[in-house]
Each structure stands twice: as C-alpha cells, then as structure tokens.
Amino acid sequence: MRRIGAVALAVVLVPSVAFAAPPAHCGIPAALGDGWAVAAPEREGLAPGLICAIGPRLETLAEADPNGVVIVRHGALVYEHYFTGRDQRWPELQHWREPSRTMPHNANTLHDLQSITKSIVAILVGIALDRGLLKSVDAPVLSFFPQYADLRTPDRDRLTLRNLLSMTSGLIWTSVSTRSVERMDAAPDPYRFVLDQPLEATPGKIWNYNGGGVEVLGAIVKKVSGQPLDRFAKQALFDPLGITDWQWARMPNGAPAASWGLRLRPRDLAKIGQLVLNRGLWHGRRVVSAAWIREMTAAHSPSGWLSAIADAYGYLWWRGHASLDNRNIAWVGGIGHGGQRLYVVPSRDLVVAVTAGNYKFFGAEDPAGDTALDRALRAAMPGEGR
C-alpha cells in the first residue's frame, strides 16, 4: 500500500531544556462556572515548576505564535495561559487567504480550530450512529445521494462512510495546497464535485487527506438528522458539554464547513478531549457511546502508510506517541493548521489543548503544541520534578 497527498506537518517533541527561574506556582485557573472543576497542578500530581513554566517558555519562542494553552489532569483544569498573538479569522468565503492579525486572547476568546473541526464531526457521526440515524459506517456514500445516480460505477459504489472517516476514499484530492478546496467552494454543488473526482485507487486501499470527504459527511449528517450540522452539534454535543459560546463558519453554499469552520474557547476544546478520555461521558452523562470512541480512535489507516504527523489515522483522529527519555507515551489527537492541537493521553489521564497563530508554516514545525505536550508529560512523570 502507499499513501498519497501527504499532510506536511509533524509532531516532534522538543528536547528537555532548562528553564530560567521557572515559577514554582502559578495558582489555580479561574472558576468560570463552565463545568470545569479547577485545581492547582500539584493537587493533581503534576510538577508545578514544569507546568507553570510553559507560558513563560512559549513567550520566548518567537516562531511558536501561541495564543492559548489549557491542561486538564484527572478531570480538573489545572493550567491555562493566554497570549497576545496572531490569529487567522475566517471570513465567510476564501478563508485560506484571510491575513492573520495580532490580538489579545483570554479564557473567553473563540479561536479557529481549523481541521480539529473534522475530529468533532467524527464524534457527531458517532452520535448519529448511536441514535440509529445512521445504520452503519459501511453504508455506501452514494446511497445518501440518489440525485447523483449518474456518478455510480462499480468502484464508486464501494465508497462507504468508513472510507470518508478514515481518509481512504481513493478520490484524488490535493491536501497541502488549497486548490481542491477552492474548486469545491466554487462548484454549484460542492458534494457532487467531491464525489465526482477521479478515483486513483479502489476505496480502502490508500490513505489521502481529503477535507472534501468530510464536507460530504457533514451533508449526510444533515440528511439523516433533519437539521444543519451546527444545529445537530448544538443539540447533541455542545449543550450536553455546557458549550454555550461557539461559532461555525459556512461554505459558499451556506452549509457549516465540516472540515475547518468551528471556533471554540480553548476551555471548551479541552472538553472535547475530556469526553474522548472519558470514553464518551461528561460528568457521568453519556454523550456518545464508548464503543464509538474506541472505534473512532482505533487505527484505520492502511498498512504501509507513511505520515510525518503520527503513527496511524483513525476516524478523523490521529494516533501518535511522544518519546521522552526512551519511553513512548501514546496519544490520540485532533490537529489543525496553524498550530491547533488537542492531545488526549490516556496513560497519564491528561488533556492538552493548544491554540496558535503559526499559519506561515505548512511544514513540520509546531513549537507551541510540542512544548506544551512535552512539559505536561514530563510534569506527569511519577516522582519527577517534585
């Protein structure tokens, strides 16, 4: 098997470095009545010197462009730090050309999630399955679009929801540049445009990052739920998590952009991570089934795939590991352009959410996310730094 259309990003942890006079304590995050329990890092077993040094360290890394860091341990919010930095606000059209601007950020600032939006759409697909609105991830995609009967071929008939979720559709799509996205947005019917792309391989055989397939998933969720994707998200996911402040940008056809359009507060992004860590529970309430969380975060990338980001790809979630002092620590996560990161580390009962404005790179550099993850993992090592 081979992989095409590689996403040229990477998660590479920074080496251990000494911080100049790191703060020993940084207090307890503010209790905002938003559903988070708050605690000092040391109360949840984290070395406070390492945790509290994250913000000062990122402020010295000019290339990091950090905007916010939120860390959760054992279900309690233990650290948050915000920065004045660049953010790329999406307009209603042609979001990839919007210039970034410098602005202050705080706990109530909504931030672009970019492709972490895709990971949240995967949760919504799972909720639709739990409710019986969707019958199976093996349902043929074209069965939801009878108006596209002219697109049917033996190979296209093999295209399933599973393929769209795992980025194994076999449809040609340019992932690093925005050419395919621009053409999709300009098309009279963006979903037909995506499904009419040439098949380079039989569905399921190769991995290729395809945001257009996620837009098709968003359209399918609308069809089966009877409401737009953002309205379904509000009722099925945001309201149960106590997420009350959010925005969802729209494609030119007026539909919420399933592959890039969501804006959340970093605290609320961390709730998504905690939901995954808790296998679908939030404060004891079942939001999505544990079976779906398990399947969503399992490896579904074909054998022989290559990635600069992670070890494997699930259903719109990445699977990777951090290497610290000859130890590999597994994580699952959402990754978005510009340095948006959501790391879930089950073995450390840890969630790390990072927002940034590092939009000048499509390459392997993510110093904000790398630094925050590295420091949080080191702080969680038993007996170290305390």
mmCIF file of C-alpha atoms in Angstrom:
data_model
loop_
_atom_site.group_PDB
_atom_site.id
_atom_site.type_symbol
_atom_site.label_atom_id
_atom_site.label_comp_id
_atom_site.label_asym_id
_atom_site.label_seq_id
_atom_site.Cartn_x
_atom_site.Cartn_y
_atom_site.Cartn_z
ATOM 1 C CA MET A 1 0.000 0.000 0.000
ATOM 2 C CA ARG A 2 1.083 3.591 -0.403
ATOM 3 C CA ARG A 3 -0.035 6.950 0.786
ATOM 4 C CA ILE A 4 -0.695 9.934 -1.470
ATOM 5 C CA GLY A 5 -1.179 13.619 -0.820
ATOM 6 C CA ALA A 6 0.844 13.699 2.410
ATOM 7 C CA VAL A 7 -0.012 16.299 5.005
ATOM 8 C CA ALA A 8 3.295 18.017 5.605
ATOM 9 C CA LEU A 9 3.064 18.560 9.347
ATOM 10 C CA ALA A 10 4.740 16.816 12.247
ATOM 11 C CA VAL A 11 4.522 16.331 15.971
ATOM 12 C CA VAL A 12 8.080 16.352 17.258
ATOM 13 C CA LEU A 13 8.620 16.910 20.939
ATOM 14 C CA VAL A 14 11.190 19.480 21.911
ATOM 15 C CA PRO A 15 14.227 18.241 23.789
ATOM 16 C CA SER A 16 14.357 18.689 27.517
ATOM 17 C CA VAL A 17 15.705 22.116 28.293
ATOM 18 C CA ALA A 18 16.349 24.050 31.468
ATOM 19 C CA PHE A 19 14.038 26.984 32.082
ATOM 20 C CA ALA A 20 15.484 30.144 33.535
ATOM 21 C CA ALA A 21 13.979 30.673 37.001
ATOM 22 C CA PRO A 22 10.649 28.957 36.264
ATOM 23 C CA PRO A 23 7.766 29.944 38.525
ATOM 24 C CA ALA A 24 7.213 27.353 41.246
ATOM 25 C CA HIS A 25 3.472 28.020 41.407
ATOM 26 C CA CYS A 26 1.031 29.657 39.032
ATOM 27 C CA GLY A 27 -2.140 29.436 41.064
ATOM 28 C CA ILE A 28 -5.442 27.804 40.216
ATOM 29 C CA PRO A 29 -7.293 28.558 36.963
ATOM 30 C CA ALA A 30 -10.360 30.749 37.349
ATOM 31 C CA ALA A 31 -13.638 29.038 38.208
ATOM 32 C CA LEU A 32 -15.943 30.343 35.491
ATOM 33 C CA GLY A 33 -18.970 28.173 36.112
ATOM 34 C CA ASP A 34 -18.490 26.472 32.767
ATOM 35 C CA GLY A 35 -18.471 22.904 34.009
ATOM 36 C CA TRP A 36 -14.798 22.625 34.841
ATOM 37 C CA ALA A 37 -13.514 21.706 38.259
ATOM 38 C CA VAL A 38 -10.289 23.663 38.823
ATOM 39 C CA ALA A 39 -7.240 22.739 40.867
ATOM 40 C CA ALA A 40 -3.597 23.601 41.356
ATOM 41 C CA PRO A 41 -1.276 21.403 39.250
ATOM 42 C CA GLU A 42 0.354 19.790 42.288
ATOM 43 C CA ARG A 43 -3.021 18.709 43.659
ATOM 44 C CA GLU A 44 -3.473 16.557 40.546
ATOM 45 C CA GLY A 45 0.020 15.104 40.728
ATOM 46 C CA LEU A 46 1.794 17.443 38.310
ATOM 47 C CA ALA A 47 5.156 19.065 38.984
ATOM 48 C CA PRO A 48 4.150 22.736 39.276
ATOM 49 C CA GLY A 49 7.529 24.115 38.214
ATOM 50 C CA LEU A 50 7.306 22.353 34.847
ATOM 51 C CA ILE A 51 3.656 23.210 34.284
ATOM 52 C CA CYS A 52 3.923 26.843 35.319
ATOM 53 C CA ALA A 53 6.951 27.367 33.078
ATOM 54 C CA ILE A 54 5.005 26.552 29.903
ATOM 55 C CA GLY A 55 3.645 30.061 29.342
ATOM 56 C CA PRO A 56 6.933 31.901 30.032
ATOM 57 C CA ARG A 57 8.781 29.446 27.778
ATOM 58 C CA LEU A 58 6.362 29.916 24.877
ATOM 59 C CA GLU A 59 6.643 33.680 25.219
ATOM 60 C CA THR A 60 10.345 33.342 24.363
ATOM 61 C CA LEU A 61 9.709 31.284 21.208
ATOM 62 C CA ALA A 62 9.012 33.839 18.501
ATOM 63 C CA GLU A 63 8.250 31.112 15.950
ATOM 64 C CA ALA A 64 5.602 29.473 18.159
ATOM 65 C CA ASP A 65 2.916 32.179 17.837
ATOM 66 C CA PRO A 66 0.997 30.789 20.840
ATOM 67 C CA ASN A 67 -2.496 32.006 21.638
ATOM 68 C CA GLY A 68 -3.651 29.708 24.426
ATOM 69 C CA VAL A 69 -2.750 26.605 26.434
ATOM 70 C CA VAL A 70 -5.163 24.610 28.607
ATOM 71 C CA ILE A 71 -4.154 21.498 30.559
ATOM 72 C CA VAL A 72 -6.513 19.069 32.294
ATOM 73 C CA ARG A 73 -5.456 16.298 34.685
ATOM 74 C CA HIS A 74 -7.762 13.768 36.350
ATOM 75 C CA GLY A 75 -10.736 15.729 35.030
ATOM 76 C CA ALA A 76 -9.706 19.046 36.611
ATOM 77 C CA LEU A 77 -8.488 22.115 34.761
ATOM 78 C CA VAL A 78 -5.050 22.741 36.282
ATOM 79 C CA TYR A 79 -3.400 25.249 33.968
ATOM 80 C CA GLU A 80 -4.310 27.871 31.408
ATOM 81 C CA HIS A 81 -2.259 30.645 29.887
ATOM 82 C CA TYR A 82 -3.171 33.090 27.144
ATOM 83 C CA PHE A 83 -1.087 35.314 24.921
ATOM 84 C CA THR A 84 -1.279 38.309 22.666
ATOM 85 C CA GLY A 85 -0.566 36.825 19.286
ATOM 86 C CA ARG A 86 -1.627 36.358 15.701
ATOM 87 C CA ASP A 87 -4.892 34.674 14.805
ATOM 88 C CA GLN A 88 -6.348 33.990 11.390
ATOM 89 C CA ARG A 89 -10.016 34.873 11.399
ATOM 90 C CA TRP A 90 -12.069 33.104 8.782
ATOM 91 C CA PRO A 91 -14.411 35.150 6.624
ATOM 92 C CA GLU A 92 -17.441 33.572 5.069
ATOM 93 C CA LEU A 93 -15.555 32.884 1.833
ATOM 94 C CA GLN A 94 -11.991 32.008 0.852
ATOM 95 C CA HIS A 95 -10.837 31.502 4.443
ATOM 96 C CA TRP A 96 -7.384 30.321 3.350
ATOM 97 C CA ARG A 97 -6.479 33.817 2.102
ATOM 98 C CA GLU A 98 -7.525 35.712 5.230
ATOM 99 C CA PRO A 99 -4.492 37.562 6.669
ATOM 100 C CA SER A 100 -3.644 36.991 10.308
ATOM 101 C CA ARG A 101 -3.786 39.809 12.812
ATOM 102 C CA THR A 102 -2.360 40.351 16.286
ATOM 103 C CA MET A 103 -4.845 40.406 19.132
ATOM 104 C CA PRO A 104 -5.072 39.540 22.839
ATOM 105 C CA HIS A 105 -6.569 36.214 23.873
ATOM 106 C CA ASN A 106 -8.193 35.147 27.122
ATOM 107 C CA ALA A 107 -10.375 32.378 28.531
ATOM 108 C CA ASN A 108 -13.424 33.692 26.655
ATOM 109 C CA THR A 109 -11.799 34.193 23.248
ATOM 110 C CA LEU A 110 -13.167 31.988 20.495
ATOM 111 C CA HIS A 111 -10.424 30.539 18.320
ATOM 112 C CA ASP A 112 -10.337 28.839 14.923
ATOM 113 C CA LEU A 113 -9.925 25.081 15.296
ATOM 114 C CA GLN A 114 -9.159 24.551 11.607
ATOM 115 C CA SER A 115 -9.018 20.771 10.989
ATOM 116 C CA ILE A 116 -9.803 19.832 14.592
ATOM 117 C CA THR A 117 -13.307 20.578 13.317
ATOM 118 C CA LYS A 118 -13.020 17.279 11.426
ATOM 119 C CA SER A 119 -12.397 15.370 14.654
ATOM 120 C CA ILE A 120 -15.530 16.877 16.197
ATOM 121 C CA VAL A 121 -17.532 15.869 13.113
ATOM 122 C CA ALA A 122 -16.386 12.282 13.749
ATOM 123 C CA ILE A 123 -17.993 12.463 17.201
ATOM 124 C CA LEU A 124 -21.208 13.740 15.618
ATOM 125 C CA VAL A 125 -21.210 10.814 13.185
ATOM 126 C CA GLY A 126 -20.885 8.515 16.192
ATOM 127 C CA ILE A 127 -23.847 10.147 17.918
ATOM 128 C CA ALA A 128 -25.894 9.735 14.737
ATOM 129 C CA LEU A 129 -24.994 6.035 14.744
ATOM 130 C CA ASP A 130 -25.849 5.712 18.437
ATOM 131 C CA ARG A 131 -29.285 7.206 17.753
ATOM 132 C CA GLY A 132 -29.953 4.940 14.799
ATOM 133 C CA LEU A 133 -29.973 7.848 12.352
ATOM 134 C CA LEU A 134 -27.126 6.102 10.557
ATOM 135 C CA LYS A 135 -27.153 2.323 10.352
ATOM 136 C CA SER A 136 -23.514 1.513 9.693
ATOM 137 C CA VAL A 137 -20.185 3.059 8.726
ATOM 138 C CA ASP A 138 -20.264 0.585 5.853
ATOM 139 C CA ALA A 139 -23.277 2.292 4.273
ATOM 140 C CA PRO A 140 -22.490 3.305 0.675
ATOM 141 C CA VAL A 141 -21.980 7.044 0.371
ATOM 142 C CA LEU A 142 -23.937 7.337 -2.866
ATOM 143 C CA SER A 143 -26.970 5.761 -1.203
ATOM 144 C CA PHE A 144 -27.473 9.113 0.556
ATOM 145 C CA PHE A 145 -27.416 10.996 -2.746
ATOM 146 C CA PRO A 146 -29.877 9.400 -5.170
ATOM 147 C CA GLN A 147 -29.634 12.563 -7.271
ATOM 148 C CA TYR A 148 -26.070 11.519 -8.146
ATOM 149 C CA ALA A 149 -27.055 8.222 -9.754
ATOM 150 C CA ASP A 150 -25.102 9.208 -12.858
ATOM 151 C CA LEU A 151 -21.857 9.085 -10.804
ATOM 152 C CA ARG A 152 -22.274 5.429 -9.934
ATOM 153 C CA THR A 153 -19.609 2.985 -11.079
ATOM 154 C CA PRO A 154 -18.566 -0.360 -9.543
ATOM 155 C CA ASP A 155 -15.690 1.315 -7.683
ATOM 156 C CA ARG A 156 -17.705 4.348 -6.544
ATOM 157 C CA ASP A 157 -20.401 2.031 -5.254
ATOM 158 C CA ARG A 158 -17.742 0.643 -2.884
ATOM 159 C CA LEU A 159 -17.202 4.073 -1.307
ATOM 160 C CA THR A 160 -18.534 3.998 2.273
ATOM 161 C CA LEU A 161 -18.802 6.272 5.278
ATOM 162 C CA ARG A 162 -15.866 4.313 6.718
ATOM 163 C CA ASN A 163 -13.716 5.448 3.789
ATOM 164 C CA LEU A 164 -14.608 9.105 4.284
ATOM 165 C CA LEU A 165 -13.932 8.844 8.026
ATOM 166 C CA SER A 166 -10.571 7.132 7.560
ATOM 167 C CA MET A 167 -9.441 9.229 4.558
ATOM 168 C CA THR A 168 -9.290 6.111 2.362
ATOM 169 C CA SER A 169 -11.816 7.139 -0.294
ATOM 170 C CA GLY A 170 -9.348 6.741 -3.153
ATOM 171 C CA LEU A 171 -10.612 10.030 -4.616
ATOM 172 C CA ILE A 172 -7.957 12.424 -5.873
ATOM 173 C CA TRP A 173 -7.637 15.449 -3.573
ATOM 174 C CA THR A 174 -4.817 17.950 -3.070
ATOM 175 C CA SER A 175 -4.258 18.319 0.643
ATOM 176 C CA VAL A 176 -1.315 20.671 1.117
ATOM 177 C CA SER A 177 -2.415 23.369 -1.306
ATOM 178 C CA THR A 178 -5.954 24.719 -1.318
ATOM 179 C CA ARG A 179 -6.643 24.046 -4.969
ATOM 180 C CA SER A 180 -9.205 21.291 -4.404
ATOM 181 C CA VAL A 181 -10.910 23.327 -1.683
ATOM 182 C CA GLU A 182 -11.123 26.395 -3.918
ATOM 183 C CA ARG A 183 -12.630 24.363 -6.728
ATOM 184 C CA MET A 184 -15.103 22.708 -4.378
ATOM 185 C CA ASP A 185 -16.218 26.055 -2.968
ATOM 186 C CA ALA A 186 -16.652 27.446 -6.479
ATOM 187 C CA ALA A 187 -18.744 24.489 -7.619
ATOM 188 C CA PRO A 188 -22.542 24.885 -7.873
ATOM 189 C CA ASP A 189 -22.873 21.629 -5.911
ATOM 190 C CA PRO A 190 -19.786 21.045 -3.714
ATOM 191 C CA TYR A 191 -20.769 17.499 -2.738
ATOM 192 C CA ARG A 192 -21.166 16.400 -6.336
ATOM 193 C CA PHE A 193 -17.789 17.990 -7.038
ATOM 194 C CA VAL A 194 -16.120 15.901 -4.326
ATOM 195 C CA LEU A 195 -17.752 12.628 -5.328
ATOM 196 C CA ASP A 196 -17.072 13.253 -8.999
ATOM 197 C CA GLN A 197 -13.299 13.439 -8.510
ATOM 198 C CA PRO A 198 -11.308 10.730 -10.299
ATOM 199 C CA LEU A 199 -10.642 7.566 -8.330
ATOM 200 C CA GLU A 200 -6.935 6.876 -8.110
ATOM 201 C CA ALA A 201 -7.472 3.665 -6.160
ATOM 202 C CA THR A 202 -10.241 1.390 -5.011
ATOM 203 C CA PRO A 203 -11.749 2.764 -1.774
ATOM 204 C CA GLY A 204 -9.915 1.454 1.293
ATOM 205 C CA LYS A 205 -6.589 0.799 -0.434
ATOM 206 C CA ILE A 206 -4.665 4.047 0.088
ATOM 207 C CA TRP A 207 -4.720 6.972 2.517
ATOM 208 C CA ASN A 208 -5.035 10.530 1.260
ATOM 209 C CA TYR A 209 -6.019 13.542 3.358
ATOM 210 C CA ASN A 210 -9.334 14.704 1.917
ATOM 211 C CA GLY A 211 -11.271 17.547 3.503
ATOM 212 C CA GLY A 212 -13.900 17.323 0.779
ATOM 213 C CA GLY A 213 -14.936 13.925 2.051
ATOM 214 C CA VAL A 214 -15.614 15.477 5.468
ATOM 215 C CA GLU A 215 -17.888 18.061 3.845
ATOM 216 C CA VAL A 216 -19.804 15.145 2.352
ATOM 217 C CA LEU A 217 -20.062 13.610 5.836
ATOM 218 C CA GLY A 218 -21.492 16.888 7.103
ATOM 219 C CA ALA A 219 -24.123 16.792 4.368
ATOM 220 C CA ILE A 220 -25.008 13.207 5.287
ATOM 221 C CA VAL A 221 -25.431 14.097 8.970
ATOM 222 C CA LYS A 222 -27.797 16.859 7.878
ATOM 223 C CA LYS A 223 -29.795 14.442 5.721
ATOM 224 C CA VAL A 224 -30.254 11.848 8.453
ATOM 225 C CA SER A 225 -30.788 14.266 11.368
ATOM 226 C CA GLY A 226 -33.052 16.675 9.516
ATOM 227 C CA GLN A 227 -31.102 19.703 10.679
ATOM 228 C CA PRO A 228 -27.899 21.522 9.663
ATOM 229 C CA LEU A 229 -24.660 20.168 11.083
ATOM 230 C CA ASP A 230 -24.174 23.055 13.506
ATOM 231 C CA ARG A 231 -27.721 22.719 14.887
ATOM 232 C CA PHE A 232 -27.236 18.982 15.364
ATOM 233 C CA ALA A 233 -23.909 19.693 17.079
ATOM 234 C CA LYS A 234 -25.569 22.148 19.460
ATOM 235 C CA GLN A 235 -28.310 19.748 20.479
ATOM 236 C CA ALA A 236 -26.275 16.526 20.531
ATOM 237 C CA LEU A 237 -22.831 17.659 21.716
ATOM 238 C CA PHE A 238 -22.406 21.283 22.736
ATOM 239 C CA ASP A 239 -25.421 21.563 25.049
ATOM 240 C CA PRO A 240 -24.543 18.363 26.956
ATOM 241 C CA LEU A 241 -20.976 19.645 27.427
ATOM 242 C CA GLY A 242 -22.109 23.086 28.528
ATOM 243 C CA ILE A 243 -20.556 24.733 25.467
ATOM 244 C CA THR A 244 -22.651 27.859 25.035
ATOM 245 C CA ASP A 245 -20.335 30.180 23.098
ATOM 246 C CA TRP A 246 -19.267 28.958 19.669
ATOM 247 C CA GLN A 247 -19.277 29.911 16.007
ATOM 248 C CA TRP A 248 -19.292 27.816 12.858
ATOM 249 C CA ALA A 249 -18.216 29.356 9.559
ATOM 250 C CA ARG A 250 -20.094 28.491 6.400
ATOM 251 C CA MET A 251 -19.152 27.334 2.964
ATOM 252 C CA PRO A 252 -20.298 29.415 -0.014
ATOM 253 C CA ASN A 253 -23.369 27.159 -0.313
ATOM 254 C CA GLY A 254 -24.445 28.213 3.195
ATOM 255 C CA ALA A 255 -23.662 24.909 4.940
ATOM 256 C CA PRO A 256 -21.438 24.806 8.034
ATOM 257 C CA ALA A 257 -17.878 23.982 6.926
ATOM 258 C CA ALA A 258 -17.411 20.472 8.317
ATOM 259 C CA SER A 259 -13.702 20.318 7.563
ATOM 260 C CA TRP A 260 -12.489 23.620 9.038
ATOM 261 C CA GLY A 261 -15.171 26.018 10.262
ATOM 262 C CA LEU A 262 -15.593 25.650 14.035
ATOM 263 C CA ARG A 263 -14.485 28.219 16.609
ATOM 264 C CA LEU A 264 -14.392 27.351 20.334
ATOM 265 C CA ARG A 265 -12.856 28.663 23.515
ATOM 266 C CA PRO A 266 -9.735 26.630 24.443
ATOM 267 C CA ARG A 267 -11.511 25.519 27.635
ATOM 268 C CA ASP A 268 -14.328 24.104 25.530
ATOM 269 C CA LEU A 269 -11.908 22.451 23.140
ATOM 270 C CA ALA A 270 -10.443 20.698 26.180
ATOM 271 C CA LYS A 271 -13.956 19.422 26.997
ATOM 272 C CA ILE A 272 -13.920 17.565 23.690
ATOM 273 C CA GLY A 273 -10.647 15.951 24.730
ATOM 274 C CA GLN A 274 -12.005 15.042 28.155
ATOM 275 C CA LEU A 275 -15.078 13.484 26.541
ATOM 276 C CA VAL A 276 -12.798 11.238 24.481
ATOM 277 C CA LEU A 277 -10.628 10.458 27.518
ATOM 278 C CA ASN A 278 -13.782 9.517 29.484
ATOM 279 C CA ARG A 279 -14.940 7.238 26.634
ATOM 280 C CA GLY A 280 -17.979 9.351 25.843
ATOM 281 C CA LEU A 281 -19.005 10.512 29.326
ATOM 282 C CA TRP A 282 -19.199 14.089 30.641
ATOM 283 C CA HIS A 283 -19.877 14.438 34.365
ATOM 284 C CA GLY A 284 -21.336 10.944 34.309
ATOM 285 C CA ARG A 285 -23.710 11.682 31.431
ATOM 286 C CA ARG A 286 -23.432 9.524 28.329
ATOM 287 C CA VAL A 287 -22.968 11.808 25.303
ATOM 288 C CA VAL A 288 -21.594 9.282 22.815
ATOM 289 C CA SER A 289 -21.067 5.556 23.177
ATOM 290 C CA ALA A 290 -17.821 4.130 24.496
ATOM 291 C CA ALA A 291 -17.901 1.711 21.561
ATOM 292 C CA TRP A 292 -17.771 4.627 19.123
ATOM 293 C CA ILE A 293 -14.923 6.366 20.977
ATOM 294 C CA ARG A 294 -12.986 3.112 20.864
ATOM 295 C CA GLU A 295 -13.633 2.601 17.155
ATOM 296 C CA MET A 296 -13.095 6.275 16.275
ATOM 297 C CA THR A 297 -9.659 6.366 17.901
ATOM 298 C CA ALA A 298 -8.511 2.949 16.674
ATOM 299 C CA ALA A 299 -6.080 2.698 13.766
ATOM 300 C CA HIS A 300 -7.825 2.588 10.376
ATOM 301 C CA SER A 301 -5.026 3.691 8.049
ATOM 302 C CA PRO A 302 -3.978 1.036 5.512
ATOM 303 C CA SER A 303 -0.812 -0.947 6.042
ATOM 304 C CA GLY A 304 2.219 0.704 4.525
ATOM 305 C CA TRP A 305 1.000 4.272 5.060
ATOM 306 C CA LEU A 306 3.520 6.983 5.877
ATOM 307 C CA SER A 307 2.958 10.134 7.907
ATOM 308 C CA ALA A 308 5.091 12.913 9.315
ATOM 309 C CA ILE A 309 2.430 13.516 11.955
ATOM 310 C CA ALA A 310 1.540 10.295 13.695
ATOM 311 C CA ASP A 311 1.678 6.515 13.840
ATOM 312 C CA ALA A 312 -1.790 5.898 12.422
ATOM 313 C CA TYR A 313 -5.068 7.545 11.483
ATOM 314 C CA GLY A 314 -8.433 6.677 12.994
ATOM 315 C CA TYR A 315 -11.775 8.192 12.060
ATOM 316 C CA LEU A 316 -10.720 11.839 11.637
ATOM 317 C CA TRP A 317 -8.478 11.459 14.724
ATOM 318 C CA TRP A 318 -4.724 10.936 14.761
ATOM 319 C CA ARG A 319 -2.836 8.324 16.802
ATOM 320 C CA GLY A 320 0.735 9.051 17.778
ATOM 321 C CA HIS A 321 3.280 8.836 20.534
ATOM 322 C CA ALA A 322 5.677 11.086 22.369
ATOM 323 C CA SER A 323 9.210 9.876 23.020
ATOM 324 C CA LEU A 324 10.535 11.043 26.371
ATOM 325 C CA ASP A 325 13.723 9.660 27.869
ATOM 326 C CA ASN A 326 13.456 6.397 25.923
ATOM 327 C CA ARG A 327 9.789 5.970 26.811
ATOM 328 C CA ASN A 328 6.984 6.076 24.273
ATOM 329 C CA ILE A 329 3.732 7.594 25.515
ATOM 330 C CA ALA A 330 0.700 7.086 23.248
ATOM 331 C CA TRP A 331 -1.748 9.865 22.459
ATOM 332 C CA VAL A 332 -4.772 10.403 20.269
ATOM 333 C CA GLY A 333 -5.499 13.859 18.972
ATOM 334 C CA GLY A 334 -7.032 16.434 16.740
ATOM 335 C CA ILE A 335 -4.635 18.504 14.629
ATOM 336 C CA GLY A 336 -5.380 21.742 12.814
ATOM 337 C CA HIS A 337 -3.437 24.096 10.587
ATOM 338 C CA GLY A 338 -1.711 26.990 12.345
ATOM 339 C CA GLY A 339 -0.724 25.039 15.456
ATOM 340 C CA GLN A 340 -4.165 23.976 16.723
ATOM 341 C CA ARG A 341 -3.667 20.863 18.824
ATOM 342 C CA LEU A 342 -5.790 18.667 21.061
ATOM 343 C CA TYR A 343 -3.878 15.836 22.718
ATOM 344 C CA VAL A 344 -5.538 13.102 24.770
ATOM 345 C CA VAL A 345 -3.071 10.957 26.739
ATOM 346 C CA PRO A 346 -4.946 8.078 28.399
ATOM 347 C CA SER A 347 -1.961 6.618 30.269
ATOM 348 C CA ARG A 348 -1.432 9.939 32.058
ATOM 349 C CA ASP A 349 -5.148 10.873 32.396
ATOM 350 C CA LEU A 350 -4.195 14.095 30.639
ATOM 351 C CA VAL A 351 -5.645 16.501 28.073
ATOM 352 C CA VAL A 352 -3.601 19.282 26.446
ATOM 353 C CA ALA A 353 -5.314 21.875 24.231
ATOM 354 C CA VAL A 354 -3.268 24.465 22.347
ATOM 355 C CA THR A 355 -4.313 27.271 20.018
ATOM 356 C CA ALA A 356 -1.799 29.209 17.977
ATOM 357 C CA GLY A 357 -1.309 31.503 15.003
ATOM 358 C CA ASN A 358 1.543 29.676 13.289
ATOM 359 C CA TYR A 359 -0.087 29.984 9.860
ATOM 360 C CA LYS A 360 3.112 30.705 7.977
ATOM 361 C CA PHE A 361 4.054 27.020 8.036
ATOM 362 C CA PHE A 362 2.501 24.076 6.265
ATOM 363 C CA GLY A 363 5.594 22.133 7.304
ATOM 364 C CA ALA A 364 6.826 20.178 10.273
ATOM 365 C CA GLU A 365 7.106 22.935 12.852
ATOM 366 C CA ASP A 366 4.713 23.180 15.775
ATOM 367 C CA PRO A 367 6.721 24.596 18.684
ATOM 368 C CA ALA A 368 3.707 25.682 20.753
ATOM 369 C CA GLY A 369 1.986 22.290 20.776
ATOM 370 C CA ASP A 370 5.250 20.375 21.060
ATOM 371 C CA THR A 371 6.420 22.414 24.028
ATOM 372 C CA ALA A 372 3.107 22.229 25.899
ATOM 373 C CA LEU A 373 2.803 18.467 25.400
ATOM 374 C CA ASP A 374 6.421 17.845 26.342
ATOM 375 C CA ARG A 375 6.219 19.883 29.558
ATOM 376 C CA ALA A 376 2.880 18.391 30.582
ATOM 377 C CA LEU A 377 4.099 14.830 30.071
ATOM 378 C CA ARG A 378 7.308 15.444 31.984
ATOM 379 C CA ALA A 379 5.326 17.060 34.797
ATOM 380 C CA ALA A 380 3.133 13.938 34.976
ATOM 381 C CA MET A 381 6.040 11.509 35.372
ATOM 382 C CA PRO A 382 5.801 9.945 38.834
ATOM 383 C CA GLY A 383 8.327 11.284 41.309
ATOM 384 C CA GLU A 384 9.949 13.716 38.902
ATOM 385 C CA GLY A 385 10.236 17.437 39.491
ATOM 386 C CA ARG A 386 8.611 17.327 42.938
#
